[in-house]
Amino acid sequence: MTVIADQIAQELSIRSAQVDATIKLLEEGATIPFIARYRKEVTGALDDTQLRKLDARLNYLRELNERRTTILKSIADQNKLTEALRAKINAASNKQTLEDHYLPYKPKRRTKGQIAIEAGLEPLAEELFNNPSRDPEQLARTHLNPEHKITDTKTALEGAKFILMERFAEDADLLAKLKDNLIEHGIVTSQVIEGEEAKAEKFRDYFDYQEPISKLPSHRALALFRGRNESLLNVSLKHKEDPSDTRLPQVGERLLASHLNITAQGRAADDWLNEVVRWTWRVKLKLHIENELLGRLRETAEQGAIEVFSANLKDLLLAAPAGDKATMGLDPGLRSGVKVAVVDATGKVLDHATIYPHAPQKKWTDALQTLAYLVEKHQIKLISIGNGTASRETEKLSKELGQYMLKKQSGYLLSHIVVSEAGASVYSASEFAANEFPDLDVTIRGAVSIARRLQDPLAELVKIEPKAIGVGQYQHDVSQLQLNRSLDAVVEDCVNAVGVDVNTASVPLLARVAGLNQSIANNIVDYRDHNGAFLVRKDLMKVSRLGTKAFEQCAGFLRIRNGNNPLDASAVHPESYPLVARMADKKKTSIAALIGNSQVLADLSANDFIDEQSGELTVKDVLTELAKPGRDPRPEFKFAAFKEGVETLKDLRPDMILEGCVTNVTHFGAFVDIGVHQDGLVHISALADKFVKDPREQVKTGDIVKVKVLEVDVQRKRIALSMRMHDKAAVAQDVRAAKAQKDKPQNAPNEQQQPKNKPKPRAKPRTKPAETEASSFALAFAKAKAKK
């Protein structure tokens, strides 16, 4: 364990003592949100991101050690474990290297090489390898064995070849050398499968494509693998220096011969040995190494995609809530009508209806009257509109409704906001929704979700499987186990960062609180339903199965508003209540008077309250929380105002300035909803008037941004946008880049990265296939400017 702790400490650039302390807490059953928030003294203030990485790495290294122990035992049982081999196995830092060392000793089916050894051909193979001056034909005649069907020299030499091929292919050091070389110099190539051009249209950019494996970004790698999985693309890996003539020696053969010290010196066995090398590479190793490295590429790409999804999900969950206001949710539709649901300030469903303002029914006036009635009846101030089919048409209806209400009641302001409806249909058909609203139609449940996600995105979105929220890239192509694990961690961290009102929270929300699970969450709600609202945190201990350990983990994240103890509404953990009492005593005031009193709190020194139970970090955290008790870490509520008259792709024109909401951030840019039922792409090169290494440096999911339309491809449903509004030099640079792009071959190498510590001219737009949404935007932008 000490070795593991040291390794993790080195990888994460933290102290071994921090790792040891964290491991101990995890083994005691502490959750990561609890450790991050309430055990800062113990861990040295590691945050939740560091703790997640530590936990993941700890699990991997433990699995690695378990496998290492199994392998050592297996080899020792075969009486083949030498000290040198033990040292190599103990030094293996990853599972693949460990398996490479185990390969020669791993139990396997009888191979041609093993059959040849049983036939007594191993001495022949050894002699030819160690003494190439011996004549293969003459030496082979001395190893004929009719009993094992070795009746001629050709069969004998064939068996000797298989013995050496298998030996070479199981040389861990050789495998490492070949893999490292191919990682550094390998080229991933793809071609469309002949006859599938029409089906593969969406992969058109990869019909004849190549890029170094070391530079291939995750989104392009996943696109290639998807094309291959759909039997539309052939994807392979080759060395950039391999000759086009397959009859000539490849780089892998030369490396293999060099490692084995096999050279052509005109000796009798040289040609035979070179043939063994050729067969070893082309038959035994090439495809094996290619598959392994492409597998690694896929794993890395999947991890990148998972990280993108996780980051976007976090931003979405922590989006600003509109607050406790009566809200109307509209789930737009055409033939099936617009589903309407009204919820009060707490999210309780008050009313619902279905209206048919759009074609084919076109009952606009009736729909307007129904909505006006509901607004007046329930004093609604917010309308939440799903961004699906007919959302812009429904937004028009809402605008007219707002004007009507303003005329009818002077000063009555009715705001409407278009929100993402991703996952609403998943929620409405879920078991939880059925239990929550057994008497409501599935479609009305979707409208309820749309209304609630405006009031509090976090509280509503936790009811939906994270994958269904749809803020990832290639999410269905990645490891679903790893994706679920990562997204669940994000949801848990977000829920606990905000805190949960124990008297109003749903079961799905409570289940995400540190220390709780689905069963205990159900028990909390049952207790609440039978006994009324919780008045103090300690009453949670009366809930079935919520024991001392669970209480320790969850109590600080559960809030009790208007309860008997004012601290129960804050993030101060019950274990720190005595600390707050000491603070109040020092100022000769009550705890209630201390909370939120910034002037009194400013006079308190953290050093005066440090003791064995409360360290400096804990005391400072408590003082911060008392200053702003129960503070919501989410930003102020804002929403995008879509431009009137711009409702479809055909309404877009180059140079339009629009307001939109960032819906997804990827490695190559950000997608923005501008109200035309198709998100536009702001390529990484168009995010700012400076070089941008990571799009998340500029934007995050949920941001409201101003964008300029650069190019619209109606047929492919692609929109190129820019956030660079006024930089004339950048426009000129875009023109040059666009012209260069037209002449650039499709398989051109990566563009150069912006050099560090040098003046930063406008970086060239990326021109790789997956980003072709922005490939010719600069020219269109420049032409539009010229016309003006």
CSV table of C-alpha atoms in Angstrom, one decimal, residues 52-302:
chain,number,residue,atom,x,y,z
A,52,ARG,CA,-12.1,11.2,-7.9
A,53,LYS,CA,-8.8,10.7,-9.7
A,54,LEU,CA,-7.1,9.3,-6.6
A,55,ASP,CA,-10.0,6.8,-6.1
A,56,ALA,CA,-9.9,5.7,-9.8
A,57,ARG,CA,-6.2,5.3,-9.8
A,58,LEU,CA,-6.3,3.4,-6.4
A,59,ASN,CA,-8.7,0.9,-7.8
A,60,TYR,CA,-6.6,0.4,-11.0
A,61,LEU,CA,-3.4,-0.1,-9.1
A,62,ARG,CA,-5.0,-2.5,-6.7
A,63,GLU,CA,-6.4,-4.6,-9.6
A,64,LEU,CA,-2.9,-4.4,-11.2
A,65,ASN,CA,-1.3,-5.8,-8.0
A,66,GLU,CA,-3.9,-8.5,-7.7
A,67,ARG,CA,-3.1,-9.6,-11.3
A,68,ARG,CA,0.6,-9.3,-10.6
A,69,THR,CA,0.3,-11.7,-7.7
A,70,THR,CA,-1.7,-14.2,-9.7
A,71,ILE,CA,0.9,-14.1,-12.6
A,72,LEU,CA,3.9,-14.6,-10.2
A,73,LYS,CA,2.2,-17.6,-8.6
A,74,SER,CA,1.3,-19.1,-12.0
A,75,ILE,CA,4.9,-18.8,-13.3
A,76,ALA,CA,6.3,-20.0,-10.0
A,77,ASP,CA,4.1,-23.1,-10.1
A,78,GLN,CA,5.7,-23.9,-13.5
A,79,ASN,CA,9.1,-23.6,-11.9
A,80,LYS,CA,10.1,-20.9,-14.4
A,81,LEU,CA,10.2,-17.8,-12.2
A,82,THR,CA,13.7,-16.3,-12.2
A,83,GLU,CA,14.7,-13.2,-10.2
A,84,ALA,CA,15.2,-11.3,-13.5
A,85,LEU,CA,11.6,-12.2,-14.6
A,86,ARG,CA,10.3,-11.3,-11.1
A,87,ALA,CA,11.9,-7.9,-11.3
A,88,LYS,CA,10.4,-7.2,-14.7
A,89,ILE,CA,6.9,-8.3,-13.6
A,90,ASN,CA,7.2,-6.2,-10.4
A,91,ALA,CA,8.3,-3.2,-12.5
A,92,ALA,CA,5.4,-3.4,-14.9
A,93,SER,CA,3.4,-0.2,-14.5
A,94,ASN,CA,0.3,-1.1,-16.5
A,95,LYS,CA,-1.8,-4.2,-17.2
A,96,GLN,CA,-0.8,-4.6,-20.8
A,97,THR,CA,3.0,-4.7,-20.0
A,98,LEU,CA,2.2,-7.2,-17.3
A,99,GLU,CA,0.4,-9.4,-19.7
A,100,ASP,CA,3.2,-9.1,-22.3
A,101,HIS,CA,5.7,-10.5,-19.7
A,102,TYR,CA,3.2,-13.3,-18.8
A,103,LEU,CA,2.6,-14.2,-22.5
A,104,PRO,CA,5.3,-16.9,-22.8
A,105,TYR,CA,4.1,-18.6,-19.6
A,106,LYS,CA,0.4,-18.2,-20.1
A,107,PRO,CA,-1.5,-21.5,-20.5
A,108,LYS,CA,-2.7,-21.8,-24.1
A,109,ARG,CA,-3.9,-24.2,-26.7
A,110,ARG,CA,-1.3,-26.4,-28.4
A,111,THR,CA,0.3,-24.3,-31.1
A,112,LYS,CA,2.4,-25.2,-34.1
A,113,GLY,CA,5.5,-24.2,-32.2
A,114,GLN,CA,4.6,-26.5,-29.3
A,115,ILE,CA,3.9,-29.4,-31.6
A,116,ALA,CA,7.3,-28.8,-33.3
A,117,ILE,CA,9.0,-28.8,-29.9
A,118,GLU,CA,7.3,-32.1,-29.0
A,119,ALA,CA,8.7,-33.5,-32.3
A,120,GLY,CA,12.2,-32.6,-31.2
A,121,LEU,CA,12.8,-29.7,-33.5
A,122,GLU,CA,13.8,-27.1,-30.8
A,123,PRO,CA,17.6,-28.0,-31.1
A,124,LEU,CA,17.3,-27.4,-34.8
A,125,ALA,CA,15.7,-23.9,-34.3
A,126,GLU,CA,18.3,-23.1,-31.6
A,127,GLU,CA,21.3,-24.1,-33.7
A,128,LEU,CA,20.1,-22.1,-36.8
A,129,PHE,CA,19.4,-19.0,-34.7
A,130,ASN,CA,22.7,-19.2,-32.7
A,131,ASN,CA,24.9,-20.3,-35.6
A,132,PRO,CA,23.6,-18.9,-39.0
A,133,SER,CA,26.7,-20.3,-40.8
A,134,ARG,CA,25.2,-23.8,-40.6
A,135,ASP,CA,23.4,-25.0,-43.7
A,136,PRO,CA,19.6,-25.3,-42.9
A,137,GLU,CA,19.0,-28.2,-45.3
A,138,GLN,CA,21.9,-30.3,-44.1
A,139,LEU,CA,21.1,-29.6,-40.4
A,140,ALA,CA,17.4,-30.4,-40.9
A,141,ARG,CA,18.2,-33.9,-42.3
A,142,THR,CA,19.6,-34.8,-38.8
A,143,HIS,CA,16.3,-33.9,-37.2
A,144,LEU,CA,13.9,-36.0,-39.2
A,145,ASN,CA,11.3,-37.8,-37.0
A,146,PRO,CA,8.9,-40.0,-38.9
A,147,GLU,CA,7.1,-40.9,-35.7
A,148,HIS,CA,6.0,-37.2,-35.5
A,149,LYS,CA,5.5,-37.0,-39.3
A,150,ILE,CA,8.7,-35.0,-39.8
A,151,THR,CA,9.7,-36.9,-42.9
A,152,ASP,CA,11.5,-34.2,-45.0
A,153,THR,CA,13.7,-31.2,-44.5
A,154,LYS,CA,11.0,-28.8,-45.6
A,155,THR,CA,8.7,-30.0,-42.8
A,156,ALA,CA,11.5,-29.9,-40.3
A,157,LEU,CA,12.5,-26.3,-41.2
A,158,GLU,CA,8.8,-25.3,-41.1
A,159,GLY,CA,8.5,-26.6,-37.5
A,160,ALA,CA,11.8,-24.8,-36.5
A,161,LYS,CA,10.4,-21.6,-38.0
A,162,PHE,CA,7.2,-21.8,-35.9
A,163,ILE,CA,9.3,-22.4,-32.8
A,164,LEU,CA,11.3,-19.2,-33.3
A,165,MET,CA,8.2,-17.2,-34.5
A,166,GLU,CA,6.4,-17.9,-31.2
A,167,ARG,CA,9.5,-17.2,-29.2
A,168,PHE,CA,10.1,-13.8,-30.9
A,169,ALA,CA,6.4,-12.9,-30.7
A,170,GLU,CA,6.4,-13.5,-26.9
A,171,ASP,CA,9.5,-11.3,-26.2
A,172,ALA,CA,8.1,-8.5,-24.0
A,173,ASP,CA,11.0,-6.2,-24.6
A,174,LEU,CA,10.7,-6.6,-28.4
A,175,LEU,CA,6.9,-6.0,-28.2
A,176,ALA,CA,7.5,-2.8,-26.2
A,177,LYS,CA,10.0,-1.5,-28.8
A,178,LEU,CA,7.7,-2.3,-31.7
A,179,LYS,CA,4.7,-0.6,-30.0
A,180,ASP,CA,6.6,2.5,-29.0
A,181,ASN,CA,8.0,3.0,-32.5
A,182,LEU,CA,4.5,2.6,-34.1
A,183,ILE,CA,3.0,5.0,-31.5
A,184,GLU,CA,5.6,7.6,-32.5
A,185,HIS,CA,5.5,7.0,-36.3
A,186,GLY,CA,2.2,5.3,-36.9
A,187,ILE,CA,-0.4,6.6,-39.3
A,188,VAL,CA,-4.1,5.8,-39.0
A,189,THR,CA,-5.7,5.5,-42.4
A,190,SER,CA,-9.3,5.0,-43.6
A,191,GLN,CA,-10.9,4.3,-46.9
A,192,VAL,CA,-14.6,3.9,-47.8
A,193,ILE,CA,-15.6,0.4,-48.5
A,194,GLU,CA,-16.2,0.0,-52.2
A,195,GLY,CA,-19.8,0.2,-53.1
A,196,GLU,CA,-20.9,1.8,-49.8
A,197,GLU,CA,-20.3,5.4,-50.8
A,198,ALA,CA,-23.9,6.4,-50.6
A,199,LYS,CA,-24.6,4.9,-47.2
A,200,ALA,CA,-21.3,6.3,-45.9
A,201,GLU,CA,-22.1,9.9,-46.9
A,202,LYS,CA,-22.0,11.2,-43.4
A,203,PHE,CA,-18.4,9.8,-43.2
A,204,ARG,CA,-17.4,11.5,-46.5
A,205,ASP,CA,-14.5,13.3,-44.9
A,206,TYR,CA,-12.9,9.9,-44.1
A,207,PHE,CA,-13.2,8.3,-47.5
A,208,ASP,CA,-9.5,8.7,-48.1
A,209,TYR,CA,-8.0,9.9,-44.8
A,210,GLN,CA,-4.8,9.6,-42.8
A,211,GLU,CA,-3.4,11.2,-39.6
A,212,PRO,CA,-0.6,10.3,-37.1
A,213,ILE,CA,-2.0,8.2,-34.3
A,214,SER,CA,-0.1,10.3,-31.8
A,215,LYS,CA,-2.1,13.4,-32.9
A,216,LEU,CA,-5.5,12.0,-33.7
A,217,PRO,CA,-8.0,13.7,-31.4
A,218,SER,CA,-10.8,11.8,-29.7
A,219,HIS,CA,-13.7,13.0,-31.7
A,220,ARG,CA,-12.1,12.0,-35.0
A,221,ALA,CA,-11.0,8.7,-33.7
A,222,LEU,CA,-14.5,7.8,-32.5
A,223,ALA,CA,-15.9,8.9,-35.9
A,224,LEU,CA,-13.5,6.5,-37.6
A,225,PHE,CA,-14.4,3.6,-35.3
A,226,ARG,CA,-18.1,4.3,-35.8
A,227,GLY,CA,-17.6,4.1,-39.5
A,228,ARG,CA,-15.7,0.9,-39.2
A,229,ASN,CA,-18.4,-0.6,-36.8
A,230,GLU,CA,-21.1,0.2,-39.4
A,231,SER,CA,-19.0,-1.6,-42.1
A,232,LEU,CA,-18.6,1.6,-44.1
A,233,LEU,CA,-14.9,2.3,-43.5
A,234,ASN,CA,-11.7,0.3,-43.5
A,235,VAL,CA,-9.5,1.6,-40.7
A,236,SER,CA,-5.9,0.5,-40.3
A,237,LEU,CA,-2.6,1.5,-38.8
A,238,LYS,CA,0.7,1.6,-40.7
A,239,HIS,CA,4.2,2.9,-40.2
A,240,LYS,CA,4.7,6.2,-42.1
A,241,GLU,CA,8.0,4.8,-43.6
A,242,ASP,CA,6.6,1.5,-44.8
A,243,PRO,CA,7.1,1.1,-48.6
A,244,SER,CA,4.1,1.0,-50.8
A,245,ASP,CA,5.4,-2.2,-52.4
A,246,THR,CA,4.3,-4.9,-49.9
A,247,ARG,CA,7.1,-7.2,-51.2
A,248,LEU,CA,9.8,-4.9,-49.7
A,249,PRO,CA,10.8,-5.2,-46.0
A,250,GLN,CA,8.6,-3.1,-43.6
A,251,VAL,CA,9.9,-1.1,-40.7
A,252,GLY,CA,8.6,-3.7,-38.2
A,253,GLU,CA,10.8,-6.4,-39.9
A,254,ARG,CA,13.9,-4.2,-39.7
A,255,LEU,CA,13.3,-3.4,-36.0
A,256,LEU,CA,12.6,-7.1,-35.2
A,257,ALA,CA,15.8,-8.2,-37.0
A,258,SER,CA,17.8,-5.4,-35.3
A,259,HIS,CA,16.5,-6.4,-31.8
A,260,LEU,CA,17.4,-10.1,-32.5
A,261,ASN,CA,20.7,-9.2,-34.1
A,262,ILE,CA,19.8,-11.0,-37.3
A,263,THR,CA,21.7,-9.5,-40.2
A,264,ALA,CA,22.4,-10.5,-43.8
A,265,GLN,CA,26.0,-11.5,-44.0
A,266,GLY,CA,25.9,-14.1,-46.8
A,267,ARG,CA,25.8,-17.0,-44.3
A,268,ALA,CA,24.0,-20.2,-45.1
A,269,ALA,CA,21.0,-19.6,-42.8
A,270,ASP,CA,20.7,-15.8,-43.2
A,271,ASP,CA,17.9,-16.1,-45.8
A,272,TRP,CA,16.0,-18.6,-43.7
A,273,LEU,CA,16.3,-16.4,-40.6
A,274,ASN,CA,15.2,-13.3,-42.5
A,275,GLU,CA,12.2,-15.3,-43.7
A,276,VAL,CA,11.4,-16.2,-40.1
A,277,VAL,CA,11.6,-12.5,-39.2
A,278,ARG,CA,9.3,-11.6,-42.1
A,279,TRP,CA,6.7,-14.2,-41.1
A,280,THR,CA,7.0,-13.2,-37.4
A,281,TRP,CA,6.1,-9.6,-38.3
A,282,ARG,CA,3.5,-10.1,-40.9
A,283,VAL,CA,1.8,-13.2,-39.5
A,284,LYS,CA,2.2,-13.1,-35.7
A,285,LEU,CA,2.8,-9.4,-34.7
A,286,LYS,CA,1.6,-6.9,-37.2
A,287,LEU,CA,-2.1,-7.4,-36.8
A,288,HIS,CA,-1.8,-8.1,-33.1
A,289,ILE,CA,0.0,-4.8,-32.5
A,290,GLU,CA,-2.2,-2.9,-34.8
A,291,ASN,CA,-5.3,-4.1,-33.0
A,292,GLU,CA,-3.8,-3.4,-29.6
A,293,LEU,CA,-2.7,0.2,-30.5
A,294,LEU,CA,-6.1,0.9,-32.2
A,295,GLY,CA,-7.7,-0.5,-29.0
A,296,ARG,CA,-5.6,1.9,-26.9
A,297,LEU,CA,-6.5,4.8,-29.2
A,298,ARG,CA,-10.2,3.9,-28.8
A,299,GLU,CA,-9.8,3.7,-25.0
A,300,THR,CA,-8.1,7.1,-25.0
A,301,ALA,CA,-10.7,8.6,-27.3
A,302,GLU,CA,-13.5,7.1,-25.1
